[in-house]
Amino acid sequence: AEQAVAEPVVFVHGGTIDDTVSYLLLKTMDDIDLQGTIVTNTDTLADFAMQIQWKIMGLIEDTGVPVGLSAARGWNPFPWLYRSDAIRQYGTEALLDVEDNQDWPPYPSGDALLYDLLSKAVNDDAPVTLLITCPITPLSDLLRQHPELEKGIARVVWMGGAIYADGNLDPTTIPAEIANPKGEWNAFWDPQGVDWIFRNTSFPIVLFPLDVTDQAPVTGDFMQGLERQAGMYRYSALAQQSYALTSKQPFYRLWNTTTTAYLAHPEFFEEPETMHLEVETEGYDQGTIRQHHGGRRVDVVLNFAQKAAFYEYLLEQFRRSYAHSEDAEGLQ
């Protein structure tokens, strides 16, 4: 049988705990060719996020995938309460022994990296999948300047919005006067950027809104599974220690790992529904994505089909790396 061609993927993420575990997950996928990672200073603190990204690359002994920090700016910043998760994750035991990148800052430009990767995709006629688990602004910023690079995009898989589900703007962490009940943070951060993408592009978008991603909490069973594996597998140790930091955040969900898993296992989810969507850019409802007959065609994933298989898949993938080489020899 012919060898399946790996899907070229560029990962744009927000530096959260769930984003960094998503990076780990991507690196375990056999038929994904991860070509680059762009970190955004969105739901994180850029200096910590970049060093965590570097440390994870060191932990998995693969610093070959280029990484850069986007200069994208938002309209409505994430709460410091959420963003400071990065400080705690930086201090996890799993990352302690991995050196920081002493040459940073300054950081390589994530925007230059995205430009280069999409230019190459256009030149080679080999369009890439963009996995975006943060605000979509790095892409809208780039395509405003270089619309010709759209030809380098096969599809965008984006975690964002809420269709029928409630949003996640919490009036205990931001003023109630702006916390509209349908707003979702990745759209709310820069609604104008979402609007620009919806109005000016035609590549396929597969949307993972809160409707589906809220169905994946950090369950006790999942955490126990990671804990059982943590002594032997370093990926499991990192995931377990990272998600343990969210134990006081009952609202925490596997938003981004859910979206990432779709690349390898679309069958974990019900077939996407085709909708026409628009985003509100002004006033109280900004960041609300809603259906509108004149809106952008988007394929929307609303539900899991095999939720138990999703959790088992994460546990299985994080059993891929032994904590110590002597363990590996004894278990081969």
mmCIF file of C-alpha atoms in Angstrom:
data_model
loop_
_atom_site.group_PDB
_atom_site.id
_atom_site.type_symbol
_atom_site.label_atom_id
_atom_site.label_comp_id
_atom_site.label_asym_id
_atom_site.label_seq_id
_atom_site.Cartn_x
_atom_site.Cartn_y
_atom_site.Cartn_z
ATOM 1 C CA ALA A 1 0.000 0.000 0.000
ATOM 2 C CA GLU A 2 1.149 3.524 -0.692
ATOM 3 C CA GLN A 3 2.390 5.545 2.246
ATOM 4 C CA ALA A 4 -0.256 8.103 3.213
ATOM 5 C CA VAL A 5 0.987 11.637 2.678
ATOM 6 C CA ALA A 6 1.153 13.545 5.953
ATOM 7 C CA GLU A 7 -1.149 16.562 6.190
ATOM 8 C CA PRO A 8 0.884 19.797 6.379
ATOM 9 C CA VAL A 9 -0.266 21.790 9.414
ATOM 10 C CA VAL A 10 0.626 25.206 10.805
ATOM 11 C CA PHE A 11 -0.445 25.680 14.441
ATOM 12 C CA VAL A 12 -1.441 29.130 15.713
ATOM 13 C CA HIS A 13 -2.133 29.056 19.447
ATOM 14 C CA GLY A 14 -2.767 31.226 22.468
ATOM 15 C CA GLY A 15 -0.155 29.972 24.915
ATOM 16 C CA THR A 16 -2.678 28.422 27.311
ATOM 17 C CA ILE A 17 -2.272 25.148 29.185
ATOM 18 C CA ASP A 18 -4.647 23.442 26.753
ATOM 19 C CA ASP A 19 -2.731 24.923 23.787
ATOM 20 C CA THR A 20 0.602 23.545 24.928
ATOM 21 C CA VAL A 21 -0.938 20.107 25.504
ATOM 22 C CA SER A 22 -2.405 20.425 21.988
ATOM 23 C CA TYR A 23 1.127 20.983 20.689
ATOM 24 C CA LEU A 24 2.207 17.813 22.448
ATOM 25 C CA LEU A 25 -0.743 15.972 20.891
ATOM 26 C CA LEU A 26 0.098 17.222 17.395
ATOM 27 C CA LYS A 27 3.661 15.979 17.794
ATOM 28 C CA THR A 28 2.372 12.454 18.512
ATOM 29 C CA MET A 29 0.243 12.285 15.339
ATOM 30 C CA ASP A 30 1.795 10.064 12.691
ATOM 31 C CA ASP A 31 0.089 11.586 9.654
ATOM 32 C CA ILE A 32 0.569 15.250 10.549
ATOM 33 C CA ASP A 33 3.508 17.234 9.211
ATOM 34 C CA LEU A 34 3.760 20.149 11.657
ATOM 35 C CA GLN A 35 5.529 22.883 9.699
ATOM 36 C CA GLY A 36 5.539 25.715 12.211
ATOM 37 C CA THR A 37 4.043 27.139 15.398
ATOM 38 C CA ILE A 38 2.935 30.716 15.936
ATOM 39 C CA VAL A 39 2.324 31.760 19.546
ATOM 40 C CA THR A 40 0.050 34.723 20.241
ATOM 41 C CA ASN A 41 0.064 36.940 23.314
ATOM 42 C CA THR A 42 -3.651 36.387 23.873
ATOM 43 C CA ASP A 43 -4.758 34.220 26.808
ATOM 44 C CA THR A 44 -1.251 34.108 28.226
ATOM 45 C CA LEU A 45 1.883 36.132 29.032
ATOM 46 C CA ALA A 46 4.153 36.157 26.013
ATOM 47 C CA ASP A 47 7.518 35.669 27.736
ATOM 48 C CA PHE A 48 6.296 32.682 29.743
ATOM 49 C CA ALA A 49 4.381 31.242 26.785
ATOM 50 C CA MET A 50 7.427 31.326 24.522
ATOM 51 C CA GLN A 51 9.725 29.708 27.075
ATOM 52 C CA ILE A 52 7.095 27.030 27.844
ATOM 53 C CA GLN A 53 6.847 26.338 24.122
ATOM 54 C CA TRP A 54 10.641 26.032 23.950
ATOM 55 C CA LYS A 55 10.827 23.819 27.035
ATOM 56 C CA ILE A 56 8.182 21.465 25.644
ATOM 57 C CA MET A 57 10.159 21.201 22.418
ATOM 58 C CA GLY A 58 13.192 20.349 24.541
ATOM 59 C CA LEU A 59 11.246 17.848 26.618
ATOM 60 C CA ILE A 60 10.165 15.932 23.514
ATOM 61 C CA GLU A 61 13.659 16.347 22.035
ATOM 62 C CA ASP A 62 12.419 18.039 18.880
ATOM 63 C CA THR A 63 13.382 21.695 18.527
ATOM 64 C CA GLY A 64 13.293 21.489 14.731
ATOM 65 C CA VAL A 65 9.795 22.885 14.153
ATOM 66 C CA PRO A 66 10.163 26.666 13.728
ATOM 67 C CA VAL A 67 8.347 28.796 16.281
ATOM 68 C CA GLY A 68 7.673 32.520 16.474
ATOM 69 C CA LEU A 69 5.701 35.084 18.458
ATOM 70 C CA SER A 70 2.985 36.993 16.627
ATOM 71 C CA ALA A 71 2.688 40.746 17.076
ATOM 72 C CA ALA A 72 -1.123 40.512 16.740
ATOM 73 C CA ARG A 73 -3.012 42.941 18.952
ATOM 74 C CA GLY A 74 -6.578 42.554 20.206
ATOM 75 C CA TRP A 75 -9.509 44.777 21.048
ATOM 76 C CA ASN A 76 -10.739 43.129 24.286
ATOM 77 C CA PRO A 77 -7.894 41.628 26.351
ATOM 78 C CA PHE A 78 -8.252 38.352 28.240
ATOM 79 C CA PRO A 79 -8.408 38.653 32.055
ATOM 80 C CA TRP A 80 -5.072 38.575 33.911
ATOM 81 C CA LEU A 81 -6.550 35.789 36.044
ATOM 82 C CA TYR A 82 -6.606 33.469 33.024
ATOM 83 C CA ARG A 83 -3.391 34.729 31.498
ATOM 84 C CA SER A 84 -1.367 34.049 34.643
ATOM 85 C CA ASP A 85 -1.858 30.273 34.191
ATOM 86 C CA ALA A 86 1.325 30.560 32.112
ATOM 87 C CA ILE A 87 3.376 31.521 35.177
ATOM 88 C CA ARG A 88 2.196 28.431 37.025
ATOM 89 C CA GLN A 89 2.718 26.111 34.081
ATOM 90 C CA TYR A 90 6.251 27.431 33.595
ATOM 91 C CA GLY A 91 7.018 26.229 37.131
ATOM 92 C CA THR A 92 5.766 22.656 36.689
ATOM 93 C CA GLU A 93 8.128 19.885 37.682
ATOM 94 C CA ALA A 94 7.984 18.294 34.226
ATOM 95 C CA LEU A 95 9.592 21.412 32.694
ATOM 96 C CA LEU A 96 12.015 22.310 35.488
ATOM 97 C CA ASP A 97 15.014 20.445 34.094
ATOM 98 C CA VAL A 98 14.659 21.838 30.571
ATOM 99 C CA GLU A 99 16.712 24.975 29.920
ATOM 100 C CA ASP A 100 15.106 28.211 28.765
ATOM 101 C CA ASN A 101 16.141 29.540 25.385
ATOM 102 C CA GLN A 102 18.869 31.951 26.482
ATOM 103 C CA ASP A 103 18.750 33.823 23.150
ATOM 104 C CA TRP A 104 15.192 35.048 23.819
ATOM 105 C CA PRO A 105 14.021 37.763 23.885
ATOM 106 C CA PRO A 106 13.963 39.083 21.214
ATOM 107 C CA TYR A 107 11.737 36.351 19.813
ATOM 108 C CA PRO A 108 11.573 35.247 16.207
ATOM 109 C CA SER A 109 8.627 36.859 14.420
ATOM 110 C CA GLY A 110 5.584 34.624 14.240
ATOM 111 C CA ASP A 111 4.137 36.880 11.548
ATOM 112 C CA ALA A 112 7.223 36.516 9.350
ATOM 113 C CA LEU A 113 7.050 32.760 9.955
ATOM 114 C CA LEU A 114 3.387 32.590 8.909
ATOM 115 C CA TYR A 115 4.207 34.663 5.813
ATOM 116 C CA ASP A 116 7.076 32.331 4.894
ATOM 117 C CA LEU A 117 5.079 29.145 5.446
ATOM 118 C CA LEU A 118 2.101 30.335 3.397
ATOM 119 C CA SER A 119 4.377 31.712 0.651
ATOM 120 C CA LYS A 120 6.062 28.317 0.426
ATOM 121 C CA ALA A 121 2.657 26.603 0.348
ATOM 122 C CA VAL A 122 1.642 28.827 -2.591
ATOM 123 C CA ASN A 123 4.948 28.352 -4.449
ATOM 124 C CA ASP A 124 4.947 24.572 -3.969
ATOM 125 C CA ASP A 125 1.213 24.330 -4.719
ATOM 126 C CA ALA A 126 0.918 22.443 -1.421
ATOM 127 C CA PRO A 127 -1.697 24.265 0.679
ATOM 128 C CA VAL A 128 -1.596 23.778 4.442
ATOM 129 C CA THR A 129 -4.187 23.287 7.158
ATOM 130 C CA LEU A 130 -4.145 26.131 9.656
ATOM 131 C CA LEU A 131 -5.091 24.932 13.137
ATOM 132 C CA ILE A 132 -6.019 28.060 15.102
ATOM 133 C CA THR A 133 -6.947 27.668 18.778
ATOM 134 C CA CYS A 134 -6.769 31.360 19.691
ATOM 135 C CA PRO A 135 -8.064 34.585 18.137
ATOM 136 C CA ILE A 136 -7.761 34.503 14.339
ATOM 137 C CA THR A 137 -6.023 37.905 14.190
ATOM 138 C CA PRO A 138 -2.547 36.741 13.025
ATOM 139 C CA LEU A 139 -4.243 35.409 9.892
ATOM 140 C CA SER A 140 -6.479 38.420 9.293
ATOM 141 C CA ASP A 141 -3.502 40.770 9.788
ATOM 142 C CA LEU A 142 -1.396 38.839 7.262
ATOM 143 C CA LEU A 143 -4.081 38.419 4.582
ATOM 144 C CA ARG A 144 -5.033 42.117 4.720
ATOM 145 C CA GLN A 145 -1.451 42.815 3.608
ATOM 146 C CA HIS A 146 -0.956 39.767 1.376
ATOM 147 C CA PRO A 147 -4.319 38.503 0.067
ATOM 148 C CA GLU A 148 -2.504 36.329 -2.484
ATOM 149 C CA LEU A 149 -1.371 34.039 0.362
ATOM 150 C CA GLU A 150 -4.938 32.735 0.745
ATOM 151 C CA LYS A 151 -4.051 30.262 -2.033
ATOM 152 C CA GLY A 152 -1.644 28.607 0.425
ATOM 153 C CA ILE A 153 -4.483 27.620 2.783
ATOM 154 C CA ALA A 154 -6.281 24.297 2.281
ATOM 155 C CA ARG A 155 -8.586 24.905 5.243
ATOM 156 C CA VAL A 156 -8.747 26.608 8.616
ATOM 157 C CA VAL A 157 -9.783 24.577 11.668
ATOM 158 C CA TRP A 158 -10.666 27.174 14.307
ATOM 159 C CA MET A 159 -11.771 26.938 17.919
ATOM 160 C CA GLY A 160 -14.069 29.909 18.305
ATOM 161 C CA GLY A 161 -17.574 31.190 18.851
ATOM 162 C CA ALA A 162 -20.737 29.761 20.371
ATOM 163 C CA ILE A 163 -23.733 28.933 18.174
ATOM 164 C CA TYR A 164 -26.533 27.539 20.363
ATOM 165 C CA ALA A 165 -24.433 27.243 23.521
ATOM 166 C CA ASP A 166 -23.840 30.049 25.998
ATOM 167 C CA GLY A 167 -20.706 32.120 25.566
ATOM 168 C CA ASN A 168 -17.863 32.177 28.093
ATOM 169 C CA LEU A 169 -17.503 35.851 29.023
ATOM 170 C CA ASP A 170 -17.679 35.634 32.810
ATOM 171 C CA PRO A 171 -19.121 38.682 34.599
ATOM 172 C CA THR A 172 -17.019 37.763 37.649
ATOM 173 C CA THR A 173 -13.784 38.259 35.667
ATOM 174 C CA ILE A 174 -14.796 41.160 33.397
ATOM 175 C CA PRO A 175 -17.363 43.929 33.927
ATOM 176 C CA ALA A 176 -20.929 42.667 33.605
ATOM 177 C CA GLU A 177 -21.653 45.628 31.333
ATOM 178 C CA ILE A 178 -19.584 44.061 28.539
ATOM 179 C CA ALA A 179 -20.029 40.338 29.298
ATOM 180 C CA ASN A 180 -22.634 39.488 26.679
ATOM 181 C CA PRO A 181 -24.055 35.997 27.196
ATOM 182 C CA LYS A 182 -23.254 34.696 23.691
ATOM 183 C CA GLY A 183 -19.715 36.034 23.370
ATOM 184 C CA GLU A 184 -16.799 33.582 23.181
ATOM 185 C CA TRP A 185 -13.294 34.761 24.032
ATOM 186 C CA ASN A 186 -11.473 33.890 20.793
ATOM 187 C CA ALA A 187 -14.050 35.907 18.846
ATOM 188 C CA PHE A 188 -14.489 38.624 21.492
ATOM 189 C CA TRP A 189 -10.741 39.362 21.655
ATOM 190 C CA ASP A 190 -10.833 40.817 18.131
ATOM 191 C CA PRO A 191 -14.291 40.700 16.540
ATOM 192 C CA GLN A 192 -13.111 42.946 13.699
ATOM 193 C CA GLY A 193 -10.514 40.344 12.712
ATOM 194 C CA VAL A 194 -13.148 37.598 12.593
ATOM 195 C CA ASP A 195 -15.422 39.866 10.554
ATOM 196 C CA TRP A 196 -12.628 40.545 8.054
ATOM 197 C CA ILE A 197 -11.945 36.816 7.587
ATOM 198 C CA PHE A 198 -15.665 36.093 7.178
ATOM 199 C CA ARG A 199 -16.090 38.840 4.565
ATOM 200 C CA ASN A 200 -12.876 38.550 2.571
ATOM 201 C CA THR A 201 -11.837 34.902 2.328
ATOM 202 C CA SER A 202 -13.193 31.749 0.709
ATOM 203 C CA PHE A 203 -11.106 28.836 2.054
ATOM 204 C CA PRO A 204 -13.048 26.163 3.973
ATOM 205 C CA ILE A 205 -13.444 26.869 7.685
ATOM 206 C CA VAL A 206 -14.228 24.080 10.148
ATOM 207 C CA LEU A 207 -15.426 25.753 13.341
ATOM 208 C CA PHE A 208 -15.221 24.212 16.809
ATOM 209 C CA PRO A 209 -17.497 26.432 18.912
ATOM 210 C CA LEU A 210 -18.243 26.073 22.620
ATOM 211 C CA ASP A 211 -21.212 23.883 21.643
ATOM 212 C CA VAL A 212 -18.830 20.937 21.195
ATOM 213 C CA THR A 213 -15.739 21.987 23.139
ATOM 214 C CA ASP A 214 -17.708 22.623 26.341
ATOM 215 C CA GLN A 215 -18.659 18.928 26.219
ATOM 216 C CA ALA A 216 -15.067 17.984 27.151
ATOM 217 C CA PRO A 217 -14.348 18.863 30.793
ATOM 218 C CA VAL A 218 -11.136 17.887 32.567
ATOM 219 C CA THR A 219 -12.737 14.835 34.153
ATOM 220 C CA GLY A 220 -11.572 12.989 37.245
ATOM 221 C CA ASP A 221 -11.257 9.777 35.227
ATOM 222 C CA PHE A 222 -9.070 11.491 32.654
ATOM 223 C CA MET A 223 -6.843 13.022 35.339
ATOM 224 C CA GLN A 224 -6.529 9.649 37.108
ATOM 225 C CA GLY A 225 -5.576 8.069 33.793
ATOM 226 C CA LEU A 226 -2.835 10.663 33.264
ATOM 227 C CA GLU A 227 -1.661 10.242 36.841
ATOM 228 C CA ARG A 228 -1.347 6.467 36.442
ATOM 229 C CA GLN A 229 0.815 7.022 33.337
ATOM 230 C CA ALA A 230 2.807 9.984 34.640
ATOM 231 C CA GLY A 231 5.506 7.955 36.390
ATOM 232 C CA MET A 232 6.494 6.197 33.201
ATOM 233 C CA TYR A 233 5.622 8.556 30.355
ATOM 234 C CA ARG A 234 6.897 12.110 30.326
ATOM 235 C CA TYR A 235 4.152 13.400 27.989
ATOM 236 C CA SER A 236 1.590 12.143 30.494
ATOM 237 C CA ALA A 237 3.498 13.771 33.356
ATOM 238 C CA LEU A 238 3.486 17.137 31.595
ATOM 239 C CA ALA A 239 -0.222 16.914 30.689
ATOM 240 C CA GLN A 240 -1.177 15.784 34.199
ATOM 241 C CA GLN A 241 0.827 18.509 35.967
ATOM 242 C CA SER A 242 -0.454 21.161 33.560
ATOM 243 C CA TYR A 243 -4.145 20.291 33.793
ATOM 244 C CA ALA A 244 -3.837 19.906 37.583
ATOM 245 C CA LEU A 245 -3.294 23.687 37.644
ATOM 246 C CA THR A 246 -6.877 24.146 36.410
ATOM 247 C CA SER A 247 -8.480 22.242 39.311
ATOM 248 C CA LYS A 248 -9.741 25.498 40.845
ATOM 249 C CA GLN A 249 -11.269 26.520 37.483
ATOM 250 C CA PRO A 250 -14.363 24.290 37.200
ATOM 251 C CA PHE A 251 -15.225 26.012 33.908
ATOM 252 C CA TYR A 252 -11.989 24.718 32.306
ATOM 253 C CA ARG A 253 -12.561 22.552 29.232
ATOM 254 C CA LEU A 254 -10.376 20.729 26.719
ATOM 255 C CA TRP A 255 -11.322 23.350 24.120
ATOM 256 C CA ASN A 256 -8.157 23.145 22.064
ATOM 257 C CA THR A 257 -7.229 19.485 22.426
ATOM 258 C CA THR A 258 -10.770 18.694 21.247
ATOM 259 C CA THR A 259 -10.231 20.830 18.148
ATOM 260 C CA THR A 260 -6.755 19.363 17.582
ATOM 261 C CA ALA A 261 -7.968 15.755 17.850
ATOM 262 C CA TYR A 262 -10.265 16.404 14.879
ATOM 263 C CA LEU A 263 -7.244 16.447 12.554
ATOM 264 C CA ALA A 264 -6.448 12.809 13.319
ATOM 265 C CA HIS A 265 -9.938 11.516 14.175
ATOM 266 C CA PRO A 266 -12.832 13.369 12.555
ATOM 267 C CA GLU A 267 -14.969 10.320 13.350
ATOM 268 C CA PHE A 268 -14.891 11.305 17.035
ATOM 269 C CA PHE A 269 -17.371 14.036 16.061
ATOM 270 C CA GLU A 270 -20.756 14.266 14.407
ATOM 271 C CA GLU A 271 -20.644 15.475 10.813
ATOM 272 C CA PRO A 272 -20.161 19.261 10.665
ATOM 273 C CA GLU A 273 -23.247 21.308 9.833
ATOM 274 C CA THR A 274 -22.920 23.895 7.089
ATOM 275 C CA MET A 275 -24.046 27.309 8.320
ATOM 276 C CA HIS A 276 -23.773 30.906 7.173
ATOM 277 C CA LEU A 277 -22.297 33.008 9.952
ATOM 278 C CA GLU A 278 -21.602 36.615 10.828
ATOM 279 C CA VAL A 279 -19.983 38.226 13.872
ATOM 280 C CA GLU A 280 -21.110 41.302 15.770
ATOM 281 C CA THR A 281 -18.277 43.850 15.874
ATOM 282 C CA GLU A 282 -19.851 46.690 17.877
ATOM 283 C CA GLY A 283 -21.424 47.366 21.229
ATOM 284 C CA TYR A 284 -22.643 44.970 23.893
ATOM 285 C CA ASP A 285 -23.021 41.977 21.552
ATOM 286 C CA GLN A 286 -19.537 42.192 20.048
ATOM 287 C CA GLY A 287 -17.870 38.820 19.646
ATOM 288 C CA THR A 288 -21.223 37.068 19.208
ATOM 289 C CA ILE A 289 -21.210 34.752 16.180
ATOM 290 C CA ARG A 290 -24.667 34.095 14.799
ATOM 291 C CA GLN A 291 -26.328 32.550 11.775
ATOM 292 C CA HIS A 292 -27.297 34.910 8.987
ATOM 293 C CA HIS A 293 -28.424 33.959 5.478
ATOM 294 C CA GLY A 294 -25.932 36.375 3.936
ATOM 295 C CA GLY A 295 -23.047 35.292 6.142
ATOM 296 C CA ARG A 296 -19.834 33.309 5.578
ATOM 297 C CA ARG A 297 -20.213 29.625 4.757
ATOM 298 C CA VAL A 298 -18.661 27.672 7.660
ATOM 299 C CA ASP A 299 -18.731 23.970 8.566
ATOM 300 C CA VAL A 300 -19.632 23.855 12.266
ATOM 301 C CA VAL A 301 -18.946 20.890 14.554
ATOM 302 C CA LEU A 302 -21.593 20.845 17.269
ATOM 303 C CA ASN A 303 -21.307 17.466 19.005
ATOM 304 C CA PHE A 304 -19.091 14.537 19.823
ATOM 305 C CA ALA A 305 -19.966 11.190 18.283
ATOM 306 C CA GLN A 306 -17.456 9.192 20.363
ATOM 307 C CA LYS A 307 -16.525 11.149 23.451
ATOM 308 C CA ALA A 308 -15.080 8.209 25.403
ATOM 309 C CA ALA A 309 -12.848 7.409 22.412
ATOM 310 C CA PHE A 310 -11.555 10.993 22.469
ATOM 311 C CA TYR A 311 -10.398 10.763 26.093
ATOM 312 C CA GLU A 312 -8.891 7.325 25.494
ATOM 313 C CA TYR A 313 -7.063 8.660 22.441
ATOM 314 C CA LEU A 314 -5.432 11.419 24.505
ATOM 315 C CA LEU A 315 -4.292 8.901 27.113
ATOM 316 C CA GLU A 316 -2.990 6.583 24.402
ATOM 317 C CA GLN A 317 -1.058 9.334 22.608
ATOM 318 C CA PHE A 318 0.523 10.482 25.868
ATOM 319 C CA ARG A 319 1.806 6.951 26.463
ATOM 320 C CA ARG A 320 4.101 7.414 23.498
ATOM 321 C CA SER A 321 7.148 8.729 25.295
ATOM 322 C CA TYR A 322 8.977 6.985 28.103
ATOM 323 C CA ALA A 323 10.165 9.014 31.049
ATOM 324 C CA HIS A 324 13.554 7.288 31.066
ATOM 325 C CA SER A 325 15.327 5.409 28.305
ATOM 326 C CA GLU A 326 15.982 2.423 30.575
ATOM 327 C CA ASP A 327 12.203 2.076 31.058
ATOM 328 C CA ALA A 328 11.822 1.965 27.303
ATOM 329 C CA GLU A 329 14.364 -0.848 26.965
ATOM 330 C CA GLY A 330 12.578 -2.948 29.562
ATOM 331 C CA LEU A 331 9.167 -2.427 27.921
ATOM 332 C CA GLN A 332 9.943 -2.779 24.228
#
